[in-house]
Amino acid sequence: MKGVILAGGTGSRLYPLTKVTNKHLLPVGSYPMIYHSIYKLIAADIKDILIVTGRDHMGDVVNLLGSGHEFGASFSYKVQDQAGGIAQALGLARSFVKDESIVVLLGDNIFSDSLNDYINNFKQQGAGAKILLKEVADPERYGVAELKGKIISSIEEKPKQPKSSYAVTGIYMYDSKVFDIIDKLEPSGRGEMEITDVNNAYIYQGELTYDILEGWWTDAGTHESWAKANEMVRNHLFDLTFGKKQTASSISLT
């Protein structure tokens, strides 16, 4: 499998912190935010990783991460020229992914779980897609999954009246058919290609499964959630490489 980290967007909700930098380069704990996604993939033995980010700060991202050699990985890059939505950004990964399966992470998701078991579950599934859910107190901020037993019957983006408290996190697994689905999408009312529409297409095909994250999770896309992410990382210090709880002095990237 290959990994894709989506690290674009304007970062408008974190302004003025993002006036001169990409939000994924802001610190969460002792490291830039994007390191958390990178090490979650590496710890799951996914080391061929594409990073999609915006044109304005691509140079900063490349200067920070380089080829991936220092991480024991191989990084490729794609520029999302304009904010066309998560699905549009993912569509840029077609030539990188080819006919393989992928794990896609939104770069502002910070979480404690290892991805290994979830990825193994997806591999056993054989085809289709898997998304990870987390029960939250404010589901109206997210895409919300309507659950019927072990099946997701629908996903609604930022509903005023959520049908459950289970948010769709920014952790997705897809087979290569995802790019054919993206090709057929129409922009939403926001003018963007929505990842929710991609997931609903897999639901329609009967090929979407889910798992529920066991540990803590937050996005870091607003001032409040970015502060929460830093608090969680401080309170649950862990080695980014292996996900093991550590003392502050022992945290290392090596």
GROMACS .gro file of C-alpha atoms in nm, residues 8 16 23 56 58 66 77 128 132 148 201 228:
model
   12
    8GLY     CA    1  -0.333   2.179   0.148
   16PRO     CA    2  -0.330   3.486   1.149
   23LYS     CA    3  -0.101   2.514   0.898
   56ASP     CA    4   0.210   2.912  -0.172
   58MET     CA    5   0.515   2.400  -0.114
   66GLY     CA    6   1.305   1.669   0.182
   77TYR     CA    7   0.487   1.589  -0.383
  128GLY     CA    8  -1.358  -0.113  -0.162
  132LEU     CA    9  -1.239   0.538   1.070
  148LYS     CA   10  -2.736   0.062   1.106
  201ALA     CA   11  -2.041   0.629  -0.364
  228LYS     CA   12  -0.673   2.077   2.214
   0.00000   0.00000   0.00000
